[in-house]
Amino acid sequence: MPQEAINALNIKPDGIYVDGTLGGGGHSALINERLTTGRLIGIDRDENAISAASSRITSKNFTPVRGNFHDFREIMDKLEITSIDGILLDLGISSHQIDTPERGFSFRFDGPLDMRMDNSTALTAKEIVNTYSLEEITKILFDYGEERHSRQIARAICAARVREPIETTLRLAEIAEAAQPRVRKRDKSPHHPAMRTFQALRIAVNDELSPLGAVLRDAVQLLSENGRVAVITFHSLEDRIVKTTFASLASPCKCPRDIPYCVCGKTPSLRVITRKPRTPSPEELSNNRRASSAKLRIAERMMPPCSEEKSHNAKNAQGKYQA
């Protein structure tokens, strides 16, 4: 949903925007086209992505940064940026990463069990499947893959590695599929039986979920008034975090419902634009089947009223209630 995501940002020609998941630079290129004197910061942990995007976008408005968007606040501090007009996060894995066998992300190609988005980090999928305990692997598959058959697959992994180390993607895919043959026949699922296993391991290797809520909160704090945050997710775990974080920032007050005015002093910092997430059009799906699970959520920055105004409003409400 590239155009929908870019349109959601309400881009100002002189604004400052952040593409926190640069990838091949597709979204950034669209943002850059709408800038005149503005600035665009593109962040990615993958050095190949930084190189590809830098070749694609040669504008002086563009600043590529190799880093993890989880470190958003630190990156902005280093760039001495104190306010932005919009941020885009596309949380899906890039097609280039999937289609490069040596990166080890896909169960369709044979390659080393790697799955690192940043190849300078230490943890790989190979280390997890060959050294983690049965309980640890089961938890990863269940929590990050929402895999109903996590224990069966974890047992099969632990049994297979006793005979020889599990080192390739196709070997792991075979193990995951063999652990659930009856289930596969009964479910008639269009997805490969190893899909959730690979998703879970990728999330664990790259620690994709745990920092997400905090990053969104940091980004909102740096947004200018009416600045926008747009997030594209590809599975329910990511989408749930984005949805609940947006909701908590849009409705932070926890006062009892029978109190006619807020006494906790917590005011909204976001206005949720998409009560229901936007999804790809039939035309996009016909051209890109990988977008089938994509969901776009959008929110807009609201500035809290000053303390004197809040106090005045509370006193007025209290007076009306007592009267």
Tab-separated table of C-alpha atoms in Angstrom:
chain	number	residue	atom	x	y	z
A	1	MET	CA	0.000	0.000	0.000
A	2	PRO	CA	2.697	2.519	-0.913
A	3	GLN	CA	0.484	5.352	-2.151
A	4	GLU	CA	-2.011	4.980	0.712
A	5	ALA	CA	0.803	5.098	3.260
A	6	ILE	CA	2.432	8.156	1.692
A	7	ASN	CA	-0.890	9.986	1.327
A	8	ALA	CA	-1.590	9.242	4.996
A	9	LEU	CA	1.393	11.369	6.038
A	10	ASN	CA	-0.070	14.586	4.573
A	11	ILE	CA	3.413	15.522	3.404
A	12	LYS	CA	4.419	19.187	3.503
A	13	PRO	CA	7.116	20.202	0.997
A	14	ASP	CA	9.225	21.769	3.754
A	15	GLY	CA	8.558	19.122	6.407
A	16	ILE	CA	10.846	16.631	8.133
A	17	TYR	CA	9.945	12.957	7.658
A	18	VAL	CA	11.336	9.637	8.818
A	19	ASP	CA	11.126	6.306	7.030
A	20	GLY	CA	12.050	4.013	9.899
A	21	THR	CA	12.178	0.872	7.754
A	22	LEU	CA	13.966	2.009	4.618
A	23	GLY	CA	14.257	-1.315	2.772
A	24	GLY	CA	14.864	-0.776	-0.920
A	25	GLY	CA	13.779	2.854	-0.635
A	26	GLY	CA	10.407	2.547	-2.374
A	27	HIS	CA	8.441	4.480	0.236
A	28	SER	CA	11.261	6.971	0.742
A	29	ALA	CA	11.436	7.706	-2.970
A	30	LEU	CA	7.734	8.594	-2.964
A	31	ILE	CA	8.164	10.837	0.080
A	32	ASN	CA	11.190	12.534	-1.438
A	33	GLU	CA	9.244	13.366	-4.615
A	34	ARG	CA	6.926	15.586	-2.545
A	35	LEU	CA	9.670	17.507	-0.749
A	36	THR	CA	11.221	20.789	-1.829
A	37	THR	CA	13.170	22.240	1.095
A	38	GLY	CA	12.180	19.466	3.495
A	39	ARG	CA	14.254	16.624	4.870
A	40	LEU	CA	13.916	12.845	4.790
A	41	ILE	CA	15.715	10.451	7.136
A	42	GLY	CA	15.770	6.778	6.123
A	43	ILE	CA	16.718	4.193	8.761
A	44	ASP	CA	17.558	0.534	8.244
A	45	ARG	CA	19.692	-2.014	10.060
A	46	ASP	CA	20.544	-3.834	6.799
A	47	GLU	CA	23.636	-2.424	5.081
A	48	ASN	CA	22.370	-3.760	1.730
A	49	ALA	CA	19.182	-1.740	2.140
A	50	ILE	CA	21.143	1.417	2.916
A	51	SER	CA	23.273	0.903	-0.186
A	52	ALA	CA	20.282	0.198	-2.458
A	53	ALA	CA	18.275	3.173	-1.197
A	54	SER	CA	21.261	5.534	-1.416
A	55	SER	CA	21.728	4.590	-5.060
A	56	ARG	CA	18.039	5.097	-5.738
A	57	ILE	CA	17.622	8.424	-3.910
A	58	THR	CA	20.399	10.904	-4.618
A	59	SER	CA	18.578	14.037	-3.427
A	60	LYS	CA	20.321	16.302	-0.940
A	61	ASN	CA	17.121	16.137	1.123
A	62	PHE	CA	17.784	12.476	1.929
A	63	THR	CA	19.852	11.278	4.895
A	64	PRO	CA	20.335	7.479	5.091
A	65	VAL	CA	21.175	6.093	8.530
A	66	ARG	CA	22.298	2.569	9.227
A	67	GLY	CA	20.660	1.662	12.502
A	68	ASN	CA	17.642	0.058	14.092
A	69	PHE	CA	14.417	2.054	14.272
A	70	HIS	CA	14.117	0.644	17.799
A	71	ASP	CA	16.787	3.247	18.615
A	72	PHE	CA	14.693	6.013	17.044
A	73	ARG	CA	15.139	8.546	19.841
A	74	GLU	CA	18.913	8.120	19.979
A	75	ILE	CA	19.188	8.454	16.198
A	76	MET	CA	17.152	11.661	16.221
A	77	ASP	CA	19.287	13.037	19.060
A	78	LYS	CA	22.481	12.364	17.083
A	79	LEU	CA	21.001	14.155	14.071
A	80	GLU	CA	19.940	17.025	16.376
A	81	ILE	CA	16.321	16.692	15.243
A	82	THR	CA	13.818	17.755	17.897
A	83	SER	CA	10.618	17.734	15.844
A	84	ILE	CA	9.336	15.761	12.849
A	85	ASP	CA	6.222	16.067	10.694
A	86	GLY	CA	5.679	12.392	10.010
A	87	ILE	CA	7.053	8.883	10.401
A	88	LEU	CA	6.385	5.736	8.392
A	89	LEU	CA	7.064	2.203	9.589
A	90	ASP	CA	6.618	-0.715	7.192
A	91	LEU	CA	7.156	-3.679	9.495
A	92	GLY	CA	7.245	-6.357	6.812
A	93	ILE	CA	10.372	-8.150	5.726
A	94	SER	CA	11.625	-6.897	2.374
A	95	SER	CA	11.223	-8.935	-0.798
A	96	HIS	CA	14.975	-8.685	-1.369
A	97	GLN	CA	15.667	-10.346	1.970
A	98	ILE	CA	13.143	-13.118	1.313
A	99	ASP	CA	14.407	-13.784	-2.198
A	100	THR	CA	18.091	-13.909	-1.230
A	101	PRO	CA	18.747	-17.543	-0.188
A	102	GLU	CA	21.937	-16.787	1.744
A	103	ARG	CA	19.987	-14.535	4.131
A	104	GLY	CA	18.100	-17.621	5.336
A	105	PHE	CA	14.631	-16.085	5.648
A	106	SER	CA	12.669	-18.287	3.254
A	107	PHE	CA	11.508	-21.895	3.458
A	108	ARG	CA	11.274	-21.909	-0.361
A	109	PHE	CA	15.028	-21.632	-1.000
A	110	ASP	CA	17.896	-23.603	0.451
A	111	GLY	CA	20.291	-21.479	2.422
A	112	PRO	CA	22.010	-21.142	5.788
A	113	LEU	CA	19.761	-20.751	8.836
A	114	ASP	CA	20.559	-17.100	9.436
A	115	MET	CA	17.523	-14.729	9.441
A	116	ARG	CA	19.462	-11.691	10.695
A	117	MET	CA	18.301	-8.358	9.319
A	118	ASP	CA	21.575	-6.911	10.584
A	119	ASN	CA	24.418	-9.315	9.833
A	120	SER	CA	26.648	-7.618	12.400
A	121	THR	CA	24.568	-9.056	15.263
A	122	ALA	CA	25.431	-12.400	16.824
A	123	LEU	CA	22.208	-14.382	17.243
A	124	THR	CA	21.053	-16.512	14.293
A	125	ALA	CA	18.195	-18.932	13.720
A	126	LYS	CA	20.767	-21.718	13.564
A	127	GLU	CA	21.836	-21.004	17.127
A	128	ILE	CA	18.249	-21.023	18.381
A	129	VAL	CA	17.223	-24.323	16.803
A	130	ASN	CA	20.456	-26.078	17.783
A	131	THR	CA	21.069	-24.797	21.316
A	132	TYR	CA	17.815	-23.569	22.870
A	133	SER	CA	15.854	-25.913	25.123
A	134	LEU	CA	12.620	-27.632	24.170
A	135	GLU	CA	10.646	-25.219	26.359
A	136	GLU	CA	12.383	-22.152	24.912
A	137	ILE	CA	11.752	-23.212	21.314
A	138	THR	CA	8.141	-24.100	22.105
A	139	LYS	CA	7.595	-20.668	23.628
A	140	ILE	CA	9.140	-18.871	20.644
A	141	LEU	CA	6.975	-20.794	18.166
A	142	PHE	CA	3.816	-20.248	20.198
A	143	ASP	CA	4.358	-16.612	21.206
A	144	TYR	CA	5.841	-15.260	17.983
A	145	GLY	CA	4.374	-17.616	15.393
A	146	GLU	CA	1.013	-18.266	17.043
A	147	GLU	CA	1.738	-21.843	16.051
A	148	ARG	CA	-0.877	-24.231	17.462
A	149	HIS	CA	1.493	-27.164	17.056
A	150	SER	CA	4.497	-25.486	18.630
A	151	ARG	CA	5.336	-28.337	21.000
A	152	GLN	CA	5.220	-31.017	18.294
A	153	ILE	CA	7.496	-28.979	16.056
A	154	ALA	CA	9.865	-28.121	18.929
A	155	ARG	CA	10.117	-31.808	19.850
A	156	ALA	CA	10.901	-32.699	16.231
A	157	ILE	CA	13.605	-30.014	16.108
A	158	CYS	CA	15.220	-31.248	19.328
A	159	ALA	CA	15.115	-34.882	18.125
A	160	ALA	CA	16.611	-34.024	14.722
A	161	ARG	CA	19.503	-32.002	16.087
A	162	VAL	CA	20.667	-34.939	18.201
A	163	ARG	CA	21.451	-36.826	14.999
A	164	GLU	CA	23.117	-33.859	13.272
A	165	PRO	CA	22.994	-30.068	13.527
A	166	ILE	CA	20.176	-28.292	11.686
A	167	GLU	CA	21.989	-25.860	9.418
A	168	THR	CA	19.818	-25.065	6.391
A	169	THR	CA	16.408	-23.554	5.724
A	170	LEU	CA	15.085	-26.489	3.719
A	171	ARG	CA	16.112	-28.947	6.439
A	172	LEU	CA	14.211	-26.948	9.047
A	173	ALA	CA	11.194	-26.678	6.730
A	174	GLU	CA	11.209	-30.451	6.279
A	175	ILE	CA	11.295	-31.013	10.037
A	176	ALA	CA	8.438	-28.572	10.677
A	177	GLU	CA	6.315	-30.143	7.950
A	178	ALA	CA	7.000	-33.737	9.029
A	179	ALA	CA	5.984	-32.860	12.599
A	180	GLN	CA	2.393	-32.168	11.500
A	181	PRO	CA	1.460	-34.299	8.451
A	182	ARG	CA	-2.022	-35.233	9.652
A	183	VAL	CA	-2.788	-31.655	10.601
A	184	ARG	CA	-1.665	-30.454	7.163
A	185	LYS	CA	-4.057	-32.798	5.369
A	186	ARG	CA	-6.978	-31.909	7.613
A	187	ASP	CA	-6.514	-28.123	7.598
A	188	LYS	CA	-6.050	-27.768	3.820
A	189	SER	CA	-4.250	-24.522	4.549
A	190	PRO	CA	-2.877	-22.513	1.591
A	191	HIS	CA	0.202	-21.694	3.694
A	192	HIS	CA	3.289	-23.852	3.979
A	193	PRO	CA	3.317	-25.757	7.309
A	194	ALA	CA	6.696	-24.189	8.159
A	195	MET	CA	5.517	-20.600	7.624
A	196	ARG	CA	4.726	-19.844	11.274
A	197	THR	CA	7.937	-21.526	12.432
A	198	PHE	CA	10.024	-19.299	10.168
A	199	GLN	CA	8.076	-16.205	11.210
A	200	ALA	CA	8.603	-16.960	14.887
A	201	LEU	CA	12.331	-17.553	14.533
A	202	ARG	CA	12.784	-14.383	12.467
A	203	ILE	CA	11.005	-12.313	15.109
A	204	ALA	CA	13.107	-13.863	17.878
A	205	VAL	CA	16.408	-13.374	16.038
A	206	ASN	CA	15.684	-9.705	15.314
A	207	ASP	CA	13.742	-8.865	18.502
A	208	GLU	CA	11.029	-7.311	16.368
A	209	LEU	CA	8.180	-6.964	18.856
A	210	SER	CA	9.291	-6.038	22.359
A	211	PRO	CA	10.520	-2.471	21.569
A	212	LEU	CA	7.682	-1.566	19.157
A	213	GLY	CA	5.281	0.079	21.617
A	214	ALA	CA	8.038	2.199	23.164
A	215	VAL	CA	9.282	3.289	19.728
A	216	LEU	CA	5.804	4.459	18.752
A	217	ARG	CA	5.544	6.488	21.952
A	218	ASP	CA	8.954	8.068	21.320
A	219	ALA	CA	7.959	8.925	17.759
A	220	VAL	CA	4.712	10.551	18.867
A	221	GLN	CA	6.583	12.734	21.356
A	222	LEU	CA	8.689	14.122	18.504
A	223	LEU	CA	5.782	14.723	16.139
A	224	SER	CA	4.788	18.315	15.514
A	225	GLU	CA	1.152	19.299	15.922
A	226	ASN	CA	-0.964	17.485	13.303
A	227	GLY	CA	2.066	15.377	12.399
A	228	ARG	CA	1.222	11.847	11.364
A	229	VAL	CA	2.450	8.334	12.115
A	230	ALA	CA	1.617	5.550	9.635
A	231	VAL	CA	2.388	1.897	10.364
A	232	ILE	CA	2.028	-1.080	8.026
A	233	THR	CA	1.876	-4.459	9.776
A	234	PHE	CA	1.822	-7.982	8.358
A	235	HIS	CA	0.699	-10.197	11.225
A	236	SER	CA	-1.625	-9.972	14.183
A	237	LEU	CA	1.111	-9.636	16.827
A	238	GLU	CA	2.468	-6.412	15.314
A	239	ASP	CA	-0.980	-5.061	14.555
A	240	ARG	CA	-2.164	-5.668	18.120
A	241	ILE	CA	0.758	-3.680	19.553
A	242	VAL	CA	0.179	-0.767	17.169
A	243	LYS	CA	-3.570	-0.764	17.810
A	244	THR	CA	-3.270	-0.832	21.606
A	245	THR	CA	-0.472	1.776	21.674
A	246	PHE	CA	-2.474	4.157	19.508
A	247	ALA	CA	-5.544	3.585	21.684
A	248	SER	CA	-3.661	4.248	24.914
A	249	LEU	CA	-2.254	7.521	23.559
A	250	ALA	CA	-5.634	8.593	22.202
A	251	SER	CA	-7.533	7.768	25.420
A	252	PRO	CA	-5.056	7.926	28.320
A	253	CYS	CA	-7.560	8.965	31.007
A	254	LYS	CA	-8.257	6.178	33.508
A	255	CYS	CA	-10.690	8.045	35.745
A	256	PRO	CA	-13.836	6.167	36.834
A	257	ARG	CA	-16.706	6.533	34.386
A	258	ASP	CA	-19.056	7.975	37.021
A	259	ILE	CA	-16.808	11.052	37.433
A	260	PRO	CA	-18.011	13.768	35.028
A	261	TYR	CA	-14.559	15.295	34.530
A	262	CYS	CA	-10.948	14.114	34.417
A	263	VAL	CA	-8.962	14.379	37.644
A	264	CYS	CA	-5.925	12.366	36.602
A	265	GLY	CA	-4.713	15.103	34.256
A	266	LYS	CA	-3.854	12.726	31.411
A	267	THR	CA	-4.781	14.215	28.037
A	268	PRO	CA	-4.766	12.615	24.567
A	269	SER	CA	-1.629	13.013	22.496
A	270	LEU	CA	-3.003	11.228	19.417
A	271	ARG	CA	-6.102	11.187	17.283
A	272	VAL	CA	-6.618	7.815	15.615
A	273	ILE	CA	-7.444	8.285	11.932
A	274	THR	CA	-8.107	4.629	11.115
A	275	ARG	CA	-10.614	3.086	13.522
A	276	LYS	CA	-10.330	0.034	11.317
A	277	PRO	CA	-7.069	-0.630	9.488
A	278	ARG	CA	-6.857	-0.044	5.765
A	279	THR	CA	-6.090	-3.080	3.633
A	280	PRO	CA	-4.770	-3.571	0.079
A	281	SER	CA	-7.079	-3.092	-2.870
A	282	PRO	CA	-7.954	-6.031	-5.140
A	283	GLU	CA	-5.767	-4.434	-7.814
A	284	GLU	CA	-2.728	-4.380	-5.524
A	285	LEU	CA	-3.328	-7.945	-4.411
A	286	SER	CA	-3.433	-9.105	-8.016
A	287	ASN	CA	0.037	-7.599	-8.517
A	288	ASN	CA	1.525	-8.462	-5.129
A	289	ARG	CA	0.264	-11.504	-3.250
A	290	ARG	CA	2.679	-10.810	-0.404
A	291	ALA	CA	0.545	-7.800	0.535
A	292	SER	CA	-2.463	-9.972	1.405
A	293	SER	CA	-1.977	-9.660	5.179
A	294	ALA	CA	-0.944	-5.985	5.203
A	295	LYS	CA	-2.790	-3.528	7.454
A	296	LEU	CA	-2.245	0.222	7.577
A	297	ARG	CA	-2.977	2.201	10.745
A	298	ILE	CA	-2.693	5.994	10.906
A	299	ALA	CA	-2.755	8.464	13.786
A	300	GLU	CA	-2.273	12.227	14.139
A	301	ARG	CA	-0.518	14.201	16.847
A	302	MET	CA	-2.618	16.268	19.234
A	303	MET	CA	-0.973	18.786	21.499
A	304	PRO	CA	-2.239	18.776	25.105
A	305	PRO	CA	-3.799	21.995	26.420
A	306	CYS	CA	-1.677	24.111	28.731
A	307	SER	CA	-1.890	23.399	32.446
A	308	GLU	CA	-3.853	26.605	33.167
A	309	GLU	CA	-6.459	25.683	30.556
A	310	LYS	CA	-6.799	22.159	31.966
A	311	SER	CA	-7.227	23.561	35.474
A	312	HIS	CA	-9.844	26.060	34.267
A	313	ASN	CA	-11.818	23.382	32.444
A	314	ALA	CA	-11.721	21.051	35.450
A	315	LYS	CA	-12.972	23.800	37.792
A	316	ASN	CA	-15.809	24.660	35.411
A	317	ALA	CA	-16.816	21.012	35.132
A	318	GLN	CA	-16.639	20.572	38.910
A	319	GLY	CA	-18.789	23.662	39.462
A	320	LYS	CA	-21.458	22.416	37.043
A	321	TYR	CA	-21.455	19.013	38.716
A	322	GLN	CA	-21.864	20.472	42.203
A	323	ALA	CA	-24.613	22.818	41.030
